Amino acid sequence: MNTRGFHIAVVGATGAVGQQMLRTLEERDFPIRQLTLLSSARSAGKTLLYKGEEFTVQEAKPESFEGVDIALFSAGGSISKQLAPEAVKRGAIVVDNTSAYRMDEGVPLVVPEVNKEDLKKHNGIIANPNCSTIQMVAALEPIRQSYGLKKVIVSTYQAVSGAGAQAINEMYGQTESILEGKEVTPEILPVGSDKKHYQIAFNAIPQIDKFQDNGFTFEEMKMINETKKIMHMPELSVAATCVRLPIETGHSESVYFEVETQGLSAAEIKNKLKEAPGIVLEDNPDEQVYPMPAHCVGKKEVFVGRVRKDLDEDTGFHMWVVSDNLLKGAAWNSVQIAETLIEMELVKEK
Amino acid sequence: MNTRGFHIAVVGATGAVGQQMLRTLEERDFPIRQLTLLSSARSAGKTLLYKGEEFTVQEAKPESFEGVDIALFSAGGSISKQLAPEAVKRGAIVVDNTSAYRMDEGVPLVVPEVNKEDLKKHNGIIANPNCSTIQMVAALEPIRQSYGLKKVIVSTYQAVSGAGAQAINEMYGQTESILEGKEVTPEILPVGSDKKHYQIAFNAIPQIDKFQDNGFTFEEMKMINETKKIMHMPELSVAATCVRLPIETGHSESVYFEVETQGLSAAEIKNKLKEAPGIVLEDNPDEQVYPMPAHCVGKKEVFVGRVRKDLDEDTGFHMWVVSDNLLKGAAWNSVQIAETLIEMELVKEK
């Protein structure tokens, strides 16, 4: 710990994203004066390492947030609903990685490369968007800035770690059983709390989160609504199909988009992506260079490739966007919001 | 064998698709008077069972086609280029499952549910479309018939069996190695004859077949060009992104399409699919019913679900299309073409 810096709380510290938050804070050498690790009663008492020092995880309670400057929440929507207001009441700024507040007016929904100015309008809570939304808007924003944006149609290829540590275990367990010729009994995916469960090993499940009345899943509606909010484009046409695949980490997206500007080439789109913050262009068909989930794990950037112009629609383009869903899709974007709050002097050391 | 019926040759009988052709001929109780199993010199001499009877596979040569009525080719494009004309010269009708002749004028490219009338125009060779094209056009055709079709954007989720038996072995081998914590050395996928190879286990590879100058892969161009040819719609706007996944069998497709008719509901689209030949509608979000590759294996139909109206574009719809790529995508469509030739009296018993 430093003698100066901030008092940071991580809520859901023992979870898949919480662990990544700790690693990211460490790697970024985040200015931490005091670190409070919180979880449900069930996980309280466990110890976790931060820069070689042991920390005991405590049960998250309203009083846990006394003196906290920034609280990073990633312990599920109901915990955020219950405790984020308590943290704010005690003077903390909350960066919430759940969907609890994302669409609330007065809660900025932020991808720093896209809309960090929105942080100025916060009322204590800042929402971290859905993992699949973050990587897509990060790739679309540099294109929109130069050429405008009219329409987006995305099909996702999402990893199981987005559904938590239990889903990862389920995938590997099923894979082993199938290799041994045994039957599998799915228990978690596609959605732990939904009625039916399906095999994920060697399969593709076109359901992430529960279905809404319009036939889209909640995950698909998150991508649609969050994209419009983050980009300040309520009129943008956005559609999504979200699919879970037997991949541990790394979400991929096949994105079709139409810009306002006519007569552009794929090379012009690639040039904008090459210069964009947080984006790595991996696009060389001659050398079979394109992004893949197996190559993105542990990296903070959003990788874009397979950029090509539609063969029929002059303003239409296709691209393939890949990112580590636990980092840019969750832990890193949250920590990046915290860093941006400091840079913009929206949080001050006490 | 029957005393009446046809003399059928299967070229590439020992391959993944060839084996499925034999099983499909058996299951359909195809009227076979004589069966000739052919392969490369390497596989010649192997024995295969058909209805309990042993057949020795012979090396495919021009003379092998003497007396053959229908030759089902699935041994790679170069074999088809070399031997299909020899078979035709000897009076056989060739149903070719490779890409060798698909785009040739004078060669019908046929999905029986869509364009069986094209069979009448054959000149000896009939081409079986690419696996990912077949299931998509089978699902689009009943919609087009009633409501017209303007635009198609597809992202695929393709199984490794589309790349042959070696690719299946590679996927399982890599999966085992990764579960045991060992390094993997990819050797086949994404494209055996291309420069670089990538891990398929727990990964997604956005390359199927080699890249063309326009940035699309050959697989993507097949989907684009074959769809226009089969549907007789050179003006149709079609775009594809093709992705290989760690799934043994069963291709899935996220398809966005725009019809000509305005004001339609998703229910009207579903009704057309429900009545369509060769299509099974599996679409009930309330009960989490939708098609998945793990459930389609061994079935001849094309399964469609997740049908929903676009939230912005009145004529736009989304659907999820799944089929066994070795059956409707290859063996069954070929055998179905042969059955249709008989039904339409385009081939007669000698």
XYZ file of C-alpha atoms in Angstrom:
700
model
C 0.000 0.000 0.000
C 0.979 3.589 -0.581
C 0.617 6.217 2.078
C -1.136 8.396 -0.467
C -3.786 7.490 -3.013
C -7.338 6.222 -2.720
C -9.357 3.878 -0.576
C -10.670 1.278 -3.036
C -13.306 -1.337 -2.334
C -13.834 -4.363 -4.594
C -17.269 -5.934 -4.134
C -17.393 -9.518 -5.401
C -13.621 -9.870 -4.969
C -13.667 -13.669 -5.053
C -15.561 -13.918 -8.369
C -14.129 -14.339 -11.879
C -14.325 -10.605 -12.616
C -13.347 -9.564 -9.074
C -10.108 -11.530 -9.341
C -9.363 -9.876 -12.669
C -10.023 -6.483 -11.065
C -7.380 -7.173 -8.423
C -4.863 -8.290 -11.051
C -5.628 -5.226 -13.172
C -5.296 -2.789 -10.232
C -1.954 -4.442 -9.426
C -0.703 -4.346 -13.010
C -1.746 -0.701 -13.437
C -0.060 0.161 -10.124
C -3.297 1.906 -9.199
C -2.755 4.555 -6.477
C -4.264 2.685 -3.534
C -3.969 3.904 0.049
C -6.363 1.344 1.458
C -7.942 -1.759 -0.078
C -11.182 -3.335 1.137
C -12.219 -6.654 -0.338
C -15.910 -7.520 0.013
C -18.122 -10.454 -0.909
C -21.263 -12.311 0.084
C -21.371 -13.910 3.545
C -20.589 -17.234 1.847
C -17.165 -16.177 0.571
C -16.264 -13.925 3.535
C -13.169 -15.036 5.441
C -11.237 -16.137 2.357
C -7.889 -14.455 1.845
C -6.664 -12.947 -1.397
C -3.272 -11.582 -2.396
C -2.692 -8.033 -3.613
C 0.926 -7.169 -4.419
C 2.046 -10.079 -2.265
C 0.074 -8.906 0.758
C -2.775 -11.015 2.193
C -6.228 -9.486 2.497
C -9.156 -11.112 4.246
C -12.416 -10.802 2.358
C -15.212 -9.322 4.463
C -18.942 -9.629 4.127
C -20.284 -6.606 2.239
C -22.526 -4.470 4.466
C -23.620 -0.827 4.306
C -20.956 0.131 6.894
C -18.231 -1.512 4.781
C -18.144 1.603 2.614
C -17.212 4.119 5.340
C -14.240 6.108 4.046
C -14.181 4.381 0.640
C -13.339 6.644 -2.328
C -14.140 4.292 -5.208
C -16.123 1.048 -4.974
C -15.875 -1.405 -7.865
C -18.996 -3.601 -7.829
C -19.165 -6.956 -9.571
C -21.209 -9.236 -7.346
C -24.477 -9.465 -9.266
C -27.335 -7.059 -9.857
C -29.169 -7.603 -6.565
C -26.077 -6.793 -4.455
C -25.565 -3.621 -6.501
C -29.227 -2.637 -6.074
C -28.912 -3.126 -2.320
C -25.466 -1.757 -1.549
C -24.460 0.762 -4.238
C -26.792 3.451 -2.776
C -25.302 2.737 0.673
C -21.796 3.240 -0.717
C -22.828 6.507 -2.399
C -24.506 7.696 0.818
C -21.119 7.266 2.522
C -19.294 9.341 -0.078
C -17.951 6.641 -2.403
C -18.175 6.738 -6.169
C -19.498 3.404 -7.397
C -18.342 1.821 -10.658
C -20.921 -0.919 -11.162
C -20.231 -3.856 -13.476
C -23.773 -5.287 -13.291
C -26.803 -4.367 -15.386
C -28.632 -2.912 -12.358
C -28.257 0.787 -13.206
C -27.041 0.812 -16.810
C -30.170 2.205 -18.412
C -31.074 4.576 -15.515
C -31.177 8.236 -16.405
C -28.563 10.083 -14.382
C -26.224 7.073 -14.432
C -23.456 7.472 -17.011
C -22.737 4.285 -18.954
C -19.096 4.627 -19.901
C -16.462 3.212 -22.219
C -13.619 5.704 -21.678
C -12.490 5.639 -25.333
C -16.028 6.563 -26.387
C -17.781 8.823 -23.855
C -15.609 9.727 -20.877
C -17.187 13.210 -20.819
C -20.367 11.551 -19.516
C -18.488 10.851 -16.261
C -18.929 14.550 -15.357
C -22.674 14.019 -15.031
C -22.489 11.209 -12.502
C -24.560 11.186 -9.318
C -22.443 8.691 -7.419
C -23.002 5.655 -9.630
C -21.262 4.986 -12.949
C -22.238 1.884 -14.885
C -19.847 -0.383 -16.748
C -21.561 -1.659 -19.919
C -22.160 -5.270 -20.869
C -18.998 -7.059 -22.069
C -20.218 -7.627 -25.625
C -21.334 -3.995 -25.921
C -18.014 -2.539 -24.768
C -15.800 -4.123 -27.410
C -18.251 -3.324 -30.193
C -18.697 0.374 -29.378
C -14.926 0.763 -28.864
C -14.448 -0.436 -32.457
C -17.385 1.516 -33.915
C -16.589 4.877 -32.263
C -13.500 5.856 -34.326
C -15.465 4.997 -37.473
C -18.527 6.982 -36.327
C -16.405 10.021 -35.450
C -15.086 10.298 -39.010
C -17.832 8.828 -41.143
C -21.058 8.742 -39.104
C -23.038 5.604 -38.336
C -26.534 4.551 -39.441
C -26.988 0.859 -38.815
C -25.354 -2.008 -36.914
C -26.144 -5.737 -37.134
C -24.047 -7.957 -34.868
C -23.832 -11.709 -34.315
C -21.767 -12.679 -31.285
C -19.520 -15.647 -30.478
C -19.364 -15.456 -26.670
C -17.163 -17.290 -24.197
C -18.468 -19.149 -21.145
C -16.482 -17.067 -18.641
C -19.076 -14.362 -19.256
C -21.460 -16.628 -17.322
C -19.063 -16.992 -14.369
C -16.675 -19.523 -12.890
C -19.333 -22.254 -12.596
C -19.998 -22.085 -16.336
C -16.273 -22.496 -17.053
C -16.200 -25.590 -14.845
C -19.309 -26.932 -16.514
C -17.755 -26.545 -19.983
C -14.524 -28.334 -19.065
C -16.374 -31.040 -17.111
C -18.690 -31.750 -20.040
C -15.785 -31.760 -22.478
C -13.967 -34.384 -20.415
C -17.085 -36.522 -20.091
C -17.737 -36.416 -23.839
C -14.131 -37.364 -24.632
C -14.580 -40.332 -22.285
C -17.838 -41.271 -24.013
C -19.978 -40.451 -20.967
C -23.389 -38.792 -20.870
C -23.538 -35.190 -19.667
C -26.177 -33.523 -17.493
C -26.192 -29.781 -18.135
C -26.990 -27.758 -15.018
C -25.954 -24.149 -15.583
C -25.814 -22.899 -19.147
C -27.330 -21.173 -20.970
C -28.801 -19.319 -17.959
C -28.425 -20.644 -14.426
C -31.830 -19.382 -13.277
C -33.775 -20.377 -16.410
C -35.860 -23.555 -16.772
C -33.798 -25.655 -19.169
C -30.083 -26.296 -19.458
C -28.187 -27.444 -22.515
C -24.808 -28.968 -23.298
C -22.207 -26.304 -24.133
C -19.254 -28.617 -24.982
C -18.940 -29.006 -28.780
C -22.187 -27.052 -29.204
C -23.528 -23.531 -29.865
C -26.386 -22.152 -27.742
C -28.286 -19.211 -29.256
C -29.419 -17.907 -25.891
C -27.575 -15.613 -23.477
C -29.698 -14.354 -20.593
C -33.482 -14.736 -20.566
C -35.899 -14.086 -23.411
C -37.899 -10.856 -23.572
C -41.419 -10.563 -24.979
C -40.119 -9.341 -28.357
C -38.201 -12.593 -28.971
C -34.796 -11.027 -28.317
C -32.826 -12.133 -25.259
C -31.928 -9.681 -22.518
C -28.266 -9.891 -23.639
C -29.309 -8.855 -27.151
C -31.423 -5.990 -25.798
C -28.470 -4.880 -23.630
C -26.291 -4.647 -26.750
C -29.019 -2.711 -28.583
C -29.967 -0.256 -25.823
C -26.514 0.252 -24.309
C -24.957 0.991 -27.708
C -27.512 3.761 -28.321
C -26.943 5.227 -24.850
C -23.125 5.129 -24.899
C -22.934 6.601 -28.406
C -25.694 9.172 -27.701
C -27.567 7.899 -30.761
C -31.117 6.942 -29.786
C -31.959 6.892 -33.502
C -29.205 4.365 -34.389
C -30.519 1.149 -35.907
C -28.988 -1.762 -33.931
C -29.772 -5.488 -33.953
C -28.008 -8.337 -32.170
C -27.991 -12.138 -32.080
C -26.021 -13.466 -29.107
C -24.628 -16.987 -29.047
C -22.712 -18.893 -26.335
C -19.847 -21.125 -27.487
C -17.395 -23.618 -25.950
C -14.607 -21.069 -25.505
C -13.291 -20.186 -22.032
C -12.436 -16.532 -22.544
C -12.632 -14.046 -25.401
C -15.799 -12.770 -27.070
C -15.875 -12.434 -30.868
C -18.339 -10.431 -32.931
C -19.246 -10.428 -36.603
C -20.320 -6.809 -37.099
C -22.024 -5.345 -40.170
C -22.348 -1.554 -40.105
C -23.408 1.256 -42.413
C -21.779 4.686 -42.272
C -23.166 8.067 -43.434
C -20.281 8.842 -45.811
C -20.482 7.419 -49.321
C -17.684 6.012 -51.455
C -15.349 4.905 -48.646
C -12.904 2.035 -49.041
C -12.091 -0.650 -46.462
C -8.585 0.886 -46.302
C -10.033 4.166 -45.022
C -11.967 2.341 -42.290
C -8.818 0.401 -41.338
C -6.792 3.629 -41.093
C -9.243 5.060 -38.562
C -9.093 1.845 -36.521
C -5.280 1.822 -36.633
C -5.111 5.256 -34.990
C -7.877 4.632 -32.455
C -7.174 4.404 -28.700
C -7.517 0.938 -27.201
C -7.860 -0.729 -30.617
C -5.359 -3.085 -32.262
C -5.910 -3.664 -35.977
C -4.999 -7.277 -36.865
C -5.957 -7.433 -40.500
C -3.799 -9.045 -43.144
C -5.606 -11.732 -45.127
C -2.476 -12.511 -47.203
C -0.736 -13.628 -44.015
C -3.892 -15.062 -42.395
C -3.758 -12.366 -39.729
C -7.065 -11.781 -37.941
C -8.115 -11.689 -34.291
C -9.119 -14.864 -32.454
C -10.256 -15.448 -28.860
C -7.307 -17.801 -28.144
C -4.902 -14.915 -28.874
C -6.685 -12.146 -26.935
C -6.679 -13.667 -23.464
C -4.965 -11.487 -20.849
C -4.790 -8.460 -23.165
C -6.610 -5.215 -22.491
C -7.150 -4.048 -26.078
C -9.965 -4.624 -28.522
C -8.720 -6.483 -31.629
C -10.283 -5.805 -35.020
C -9.783 -7.582 -38.331
C -11.500 -8.939 -41.452
C -12.510 -5.363 -42.349
C -14.129 -5.409 -45.783
C -16.564 -3.412 -47.813
C -19.956 -4.908 -48.524
C -20.220 -6.066 -52.132
C -23.665 -4.491 -52.668
C -24.132 -1.602 -50.218
C -21.742 1.309 -50.802
C -21.930 2.505 -47.178
C -21.843 -1.033 -45.703
C -18.821 -2.727 -44.111
C -18.069 -5.922 -42.202
C -15.559 -6.488 -39.396
C -14.589 -9.091 -36.797
C -14.064 -7.762 -33.252
C -12.429 -9.798 -30.464
C -11.593 -8.931 -26.864
C -10.977 -10.530 -23.478
C -14.474 -10.348 -21.987
C -13.102 -10.374 -18.429
C -10.706 -7.462 -19.090
C -11.947 -4.811 -21.535
C -15.374 -6.415 -21.200
C -15.393 -6.078 -17.411
C -12.437 -5.623 -15.020
C -10.237 -3.403 -17.162
C -13.059 -1.141 -18.333
C -14.094 -0.672 -14.657
C -10.534 0.106 -13.536
C -10.109 2.345 -16.596
C -13.219 4.290 -15.530
C -11.649 4.697 -12.065
C -8.370 5.914 -13.627
C -10.302 8.329 -15.831
C -12.185 9.721 -12.819
C -8.800 10.522 -11.264
C -7.390 12.022 -14.488
C -10.453 14.203 -14.908
C -10.228 15.167 -11.211
C -13.730 13.882 -10.572
C -12.468 12.081 -7.472
C -9.964 13.553 -5.068
C -7.732 11.996 -2.436
C -9.155 12.536 1.039
C -28.975 -55.508 -54.034
C -32.160 -55.443 -56.054
C -32.447 -57.042 -59.457
C -33.965 -53.797 -60.699
C -32.929 -50.211 -60.024
C -29.843 -48.208 -60.842
C -26.117 -48.667 -61.003
C -24.777 -46.170 -58.489
C -21.135 -45.166 -58.036
C -19.888 -43.352 -54.946
C -16.585 -41.566 -55.553
C -14.759 -40.782 -52.309
C -16.601 -43.587 -50.532
C -14.128 -43.791 -47.636
C -14.340 -40.077 -46.746
C -16.548 -38.392 -44.128
C -19.205 -37.435 -46.684
C -18.844 -40.668 -48.697
C -19.638 -42.733 -45.605
C -22.693 -40.584 -44.946
C -23.784 -41.110 -48.567
C -23.707 -44.882 -48.089
C -25.692 -44.619 -44.847
C -28.208 -42.304 -46.512
C -28.658 -44.557 -49.575
C -29.225 -47.459 -47.174
C -31.672 -45.580 -44.988
C -33.618 -44.307 -48.020
C -33.688 -47.850 -49.453
C -32.459 -46.298 -52.687
C -33.268 -48.504 -55.731
C -29.771 -49.859 -56.381
C -29.121 -52.665 -58.873
C -25.346 -52.377 -58.694
C -23.076 -50.415 -56.338
C -19.539 -49.325 -57.214
C -17.425 -47.778 -54.474
C -14.480 -45.703 -55.677
C -11.644 -43.774 -54.049
C -8.104 -42.621 -54.549
C -5.398 -45.274 -55.010
C -4.482 -44.747 -51.337
C -7.835 -45.953 -49.996
C -8.486 -48.584 -52.660
C -8.753 -52.130 -51.316
C -10.616 -51.128 -48.137
C -13.963 -52.829 -47.631
C -17.164 -51.058 -46.700
C -20.562 -52.424 -45.714
C -23.781 -51.634 -47.543
C -26.912 -53.328 -46.180
C -24.702 -55.899 -44.506
C -22.871 -56.806 -47.704
C -19.124 -56.177 -48.079
C -17.905 -54.019 -50.958
C -14.271 -53.557 -51.882
C -13.366 -49.979 -52.721
C -11.667 -49.644 -56.106
C -9.376 -46.961 -57.414
C -11.403 -44.458 -59.425
C -10.416 -44.505 -63.107
C -12.222 -43.420 -66.296
C -13.241 -47.034 -67.011
C -14.793 -47.346 -63.521
C -17.871 -45.523 -64.819
C -18.820 -47.981 -67.572
C -22.513 -48.813 -67.109
C -22.977 -46.430 -64.157
C -26.327 -44.553 -64.089
C -25.634 -42.045 -61.332
C -22.213 -41.174 -59.900
C -22.096 -39.351 -56.574
C -18.756 -37.499 -56.363
C -17.274 -36.313 -53.075
C -13.516 -36.807 -53.334
C -12.268 -33.243 -53.751
C -12.411 -30.771 -56.623
C -9.434 -32.092 -58.597
C -10.861 -35.643 -58.778
C -14.172 -34.196 -59.977
C -12.400 -32.068 -62.601
C -10.568 -35.118 -63.843
C -13.178 -37.866 -63.671
C -16.662 -36.295 -63.844
C -16.334 -35.688 -67.638
C -15.177 -39.303 -68.034
C -18.252 -40.513 -66.156
C -20.542 -38.320 -68.293
C -18.825 -39.569 -71.473
C -19.802 -43.105 -70.410
C -23.460 -42.173 -69.921
C -23.560 -41.505 -66.161
C -25.233 -38.495 -64.570
C -22.817 -36.954 -62.083
C -23.974 -35.366 -58.818
C -20.872 -33.509 -57.699
C -20.437 -32.449 -54.087
C -17.272 -30.377 -54.713
C -17.015 -26.743 -55.801
C -15.466 -27.732 -59.175
C -18.499 -27.066 -61.403
C -20.902 -25.140 -59.161
C -20.654 -21.793 -60.891
C -20.324 -23.200 -64.445
C -23.059 -22.195 -66.855
C -24.923 -25.279 -67.974
C -24.380 -26.998 -64.615
C -27.506 -26.829 -62.443
C -26.738 -26.066 -58.786
C -29.579 -27.700 -56.937
C -31.309 -27.794 -53.585
C -34.408 -29.873 -54.413
C -36.754 -27.881 -52.134
C -35.688 -24.685 -53.932
C -34.952 -25.281 -57.628
C -35.478 -28.864 -58.712
C -36.785 -27.611 -62.094
C -33.178 -26.673 -62.904
C -32.362 -30.388 -63.071
C -34.103 -30.496 -66.464
C -31.340 -28.352 -67.937
C -28.445 -30.597 -66.918
C -25.733 -31.637 -69.363
C -24.498 -34.623 -67.415
C -23.200 -32.830 -64.327
C -25.329 -31.516 -61.472
C -23.607 -29.650 -58.677
C -24.428 -29.986 -54.998
C -24.021 -26.570 -53.317
C -21.734 -25.719 -50.432
C -23.008 -27.027 -47.068
C -23.538 -23.592 -45.528
C -25.382 -22.361 -48.635
C -27.822 -25.297 -48.762
C -29.315 -24.871 -45.309
C -29.629 -21.095 -45.717
C -31.416 -21.148 -49.079
C -33.682 -23.982 -47.891
C -34.833 -21.675 -45.069
C -35.021 -18.510 -47.203
C -36.928 -20.016 -50.154
C -40.378 -20.414 -48.516
C -40.073 -16.839 -47.272
C -39.008 -15.546 -50.698
C -41.870 -17.353 -52.423
C -44.464 -15.512 -50.369
C -42.825 -12.227 -49.494
C -39.893 -11.657 -51.880
C -36.295 -11.188 -50.777
C -34.010 -8.138 -51.049
C -31.052 -8.597 -48.783
C -29.279 -11.313 -46.769
C -26.482 -10.911 -44.216
C -25.258 -14.148 -42.654
C -22.682 -14.993 -39.991
C -21.897 -18.698 -39.752
C -20.937 -21.000 -36.871
C -19.420 -23.953 -38.746
C -18.420 -27.394 -37.520
C -15.019 -28.983 -38.167
C -16.435 -31.997 -40.014
C -16.921 -29.631 -42.950
C -13.121 -29.713 -43.231
C -12.975 -33.522 -43.256
C -12.077 -36.380 -40.950
C -8.551 -35.083 -40.243
C -9.980 -31.827 -38.923
C -12.280 -33.740 -36.580
C -9.291 -35.699 -35.244
C -7.318 -32.495 -34.873
C -10.078 -30.872 -32.822
C -10.435 -33.811 -30.424
C -6.666 -34.266 -30.157
C -6.137 -30.610 -29.307
C -9.002 -30.674 -26.824
C -7.452 -33.618 -24.966
C -4.029 -31.980 -24.945
C -5.404 -28.722 -23.561
C -7.329 -30.537 -20.818
C -4.036 -32.249 -19.881
C -2.258 -28.870 -19.861
C -0.102 -29.712 -22.888
C 0.899 -27.419 -25.757
C -0.811 -27.965 -29.099
C 0.689 -27.772 -32.593
C -2.049 -27.001 -35.111
C -1.457 -28.671 -38.474
C -4.684 -28.663 -40.463
C -7.219 -25.958 -39.648
C -8.272 -23.454 -40.787
C -7.209 -24.644 -44.280
C -4.936 -27.648 -44.773
C -3.196 -26.188 -47.819
C -2.814 -22.629 -46.475
C 0.350 -21.222 -44.863
C -0.613 -20.934 -41.211
C -2.575 -23.195 -38.905
C -4.361 -22.233 -35.720
C -5.776 -23.950 -32.675
C -9.459 -24.821 -33.080
C -10.104 -26.279 -29.597
C -11.782 -23.651 -27.364
C -11.303 -21.061 -30.124
C -13.101 -19.430 -33.066
C -11.307 -19.057 -36.410
C -12.780 -16.454 -38.786
C -11.399 -18.172 -41.878
C -12.901 -21.010 -43.897
C -11.114 -21.713 -47.179
C -8.586 -19.263 -48.636
C -8.851 -15.493 -48.894
C -9.837 -13.815 -52.157
C -8.545 -10.434 -53.310
C -11.684 -8.646 -52.058
C -10.989 -9.687 -48.435
C -13.761 -12.287 -48.371
C -12.827 -15.962 -48.080
C -13.707 -18.429 -50.818
C -16.295 -19.990 -48.461
C -17.948 -16.592 -48.040
C -17.943 -16.015 -51.820
C -19.446 -19.481 -52.311
C -22.340 -18.552 -50.027
C -22.804 -15.242 -51.867
C -22.576 -16.521 -55.454
C -24.284 -19.875 -54.972
C -27.271 -18.278 -53.208
C -27.811 -15.953 -56.171
C -27.521 -18.830 -58.661
C -29.799 -21.287 -56.810
C -32.479 -18.647 -56.180
C -32.150 -17.199 -59.712
C -31.591 -13.759 -58.172
C -28.379 -12.229 -59.533
C -29.560 -8.896 -58.116
C -29.970 -10.218 -54.528
C -27.771 -8.458 -51.992
C -25.894 -11.164 -50.027
C -22.994 -10.913 -47.571
C -21.387 -13.620 -45.449
C -18.870 -13.988 -42.637
C -17.814 -17.618 -42.143
C -16.333 -18.837 -38.872
C -15.004 -22.272 -37.848
C -15.798 -23.454 -34.315
C -14.941 -26.394 -32.037
C -18.092 -28.361 -32.892
C -17.852 -31.759 -34.585
C -21.007 -31.671 -36.709
C -23.814 -29.179 -37.318
C -23.510 -25.774 -38.935
C -25.430 -22.838 -37.448
C -26.178 -19.524 -39.097
C -27.335 -16.166 -37.793
C -29.274 -14.825 -40.773
C -30.597 -11.281 -41.209
C -32.845 -10.831 -44.229
C -35.106 -8.187 -45.729
C -38.258 -9.103 -47.646
C -40.160 -7.070 -50.273
C -43.490 -7.106 -48.419
C -44.045 -4.431 -45.780
C -45.811 -4.755 -42.448
C -45.215 -8.470 -41.861
C -44.988 -9.991 -38.388
C -42.546 -12.673 -37.216
C -45.591 -14.969 -36.847
C -46.280 -14.725 -40.587
C -42.667 -15.675 -41.388
C -42.868 -18.590 -38.941
C -46.080 -19.859 -40.556
C -44.371 -20.059 -43.935
C -41.433 -21.937 -42.421
C -43.751 -24.331 -40.597
C -45.364 -25.427 -43.885
C -42.120 -25.591 -45.876
C -40.683 -28.894 -47.149
C -37.501 -30.036 -45.415
C -37.785 -27.377 -42.694
C -38.506 -27.939 -39.001
C -39.493 -24.842 -37.072
C -38.086 -25.039 -33.522
C -39.074 -21.695 -32.115
C -40.560 -21.222 -28.673
C -38.594 -18.762 -26.534
C -40.910 -19.290 -23.523
C -39.793 -22.912 -23.379
C -36.202 -22.185 -24.533
C -36.817 -24.081 -27.758
C -34.403 -23.234 -30.572
C -32.156 -25.269 -32.850
C -28.623 -26.239 -31.775
C -25.915 -28.252 -33.544
C -25.822 -30.888 -30.778
C -29.485 -31.694 -31.481
C -29.338 -31.790 -35.309
C -26.751 -34.519 -35.798
C -28.015 -37.422 -37.876
C -31.160 -35.578 -38.985
C -31.890 -34.663 -42.578
C -33.953 -31.511 -42.004
C -33.002 -27.867 -41.707
C -33.969 -26.495 -38.288
C -35.019 -22.856 -37.906
C -35.678 -20.830 -34.777
C -35.194 -17.465 -33.078
C -37.324 -15.859 -35.805
C -37.902 -12.232 -34.893
C -38.671 -8.949 -36.554
C -35.964 -6.319 -36.647
C -36.700 -3.516 -34.185
C -35.876 -0.750 -36.692
C -36.368 -2.047 -40.237
C -39.982 -2.945 -41.071
C -38.993 -5.475 -43.758
C -36.043 -6.893 -41.742
C -36.050 -10.201 -39.839
C -33.544 -12.381 -37.996
C -33.415 -16.174 -37.744
C -31.102 -18.967 -36.561
C -30.658 -21.873 -38.998
C -29.038 -25.196 -38.024
C -28.466 -28.396 -40.004
C -26.232 -31.463 -40.114
C -23.567 -30.299 -42.571
C -22.743 -33.883 -43.591
C -26.387 -34.713 -44.366
C -28.503 -31.862 -45.778
C -25.233 -30.007 -46.295
C -23.705 -32.804 -48.357
C -24.683 -36.506 -48.482
C -28.437 -36.166 -48.105
C -28.758 -33.282 -50.566
C -26.761 -35.331 -53.115
C -28.905 -38.450 -52.612
C -32.014 -36.241 -52.661
C -30.918 -34.872 -56.049
C -30.550 -38.474 -57.275
C -34.033 -39.347 -55.947
C -35.461 -36.240 -57.623
C -33.839 -37.183 -60.941
C -35.711 -40.508 -60.736
C -39.010 -38.870 -59.682
C -38.767 -36.399 -62.553
C -37.858 -39.264 -64.918
C -34.608 -37.557 -65.850
C -32.773 -40.835 -65.372
C -34.167 -44.192 -66.432
C -33.310 -47.769 -65.489
C -31.221 -49.405 -68.161
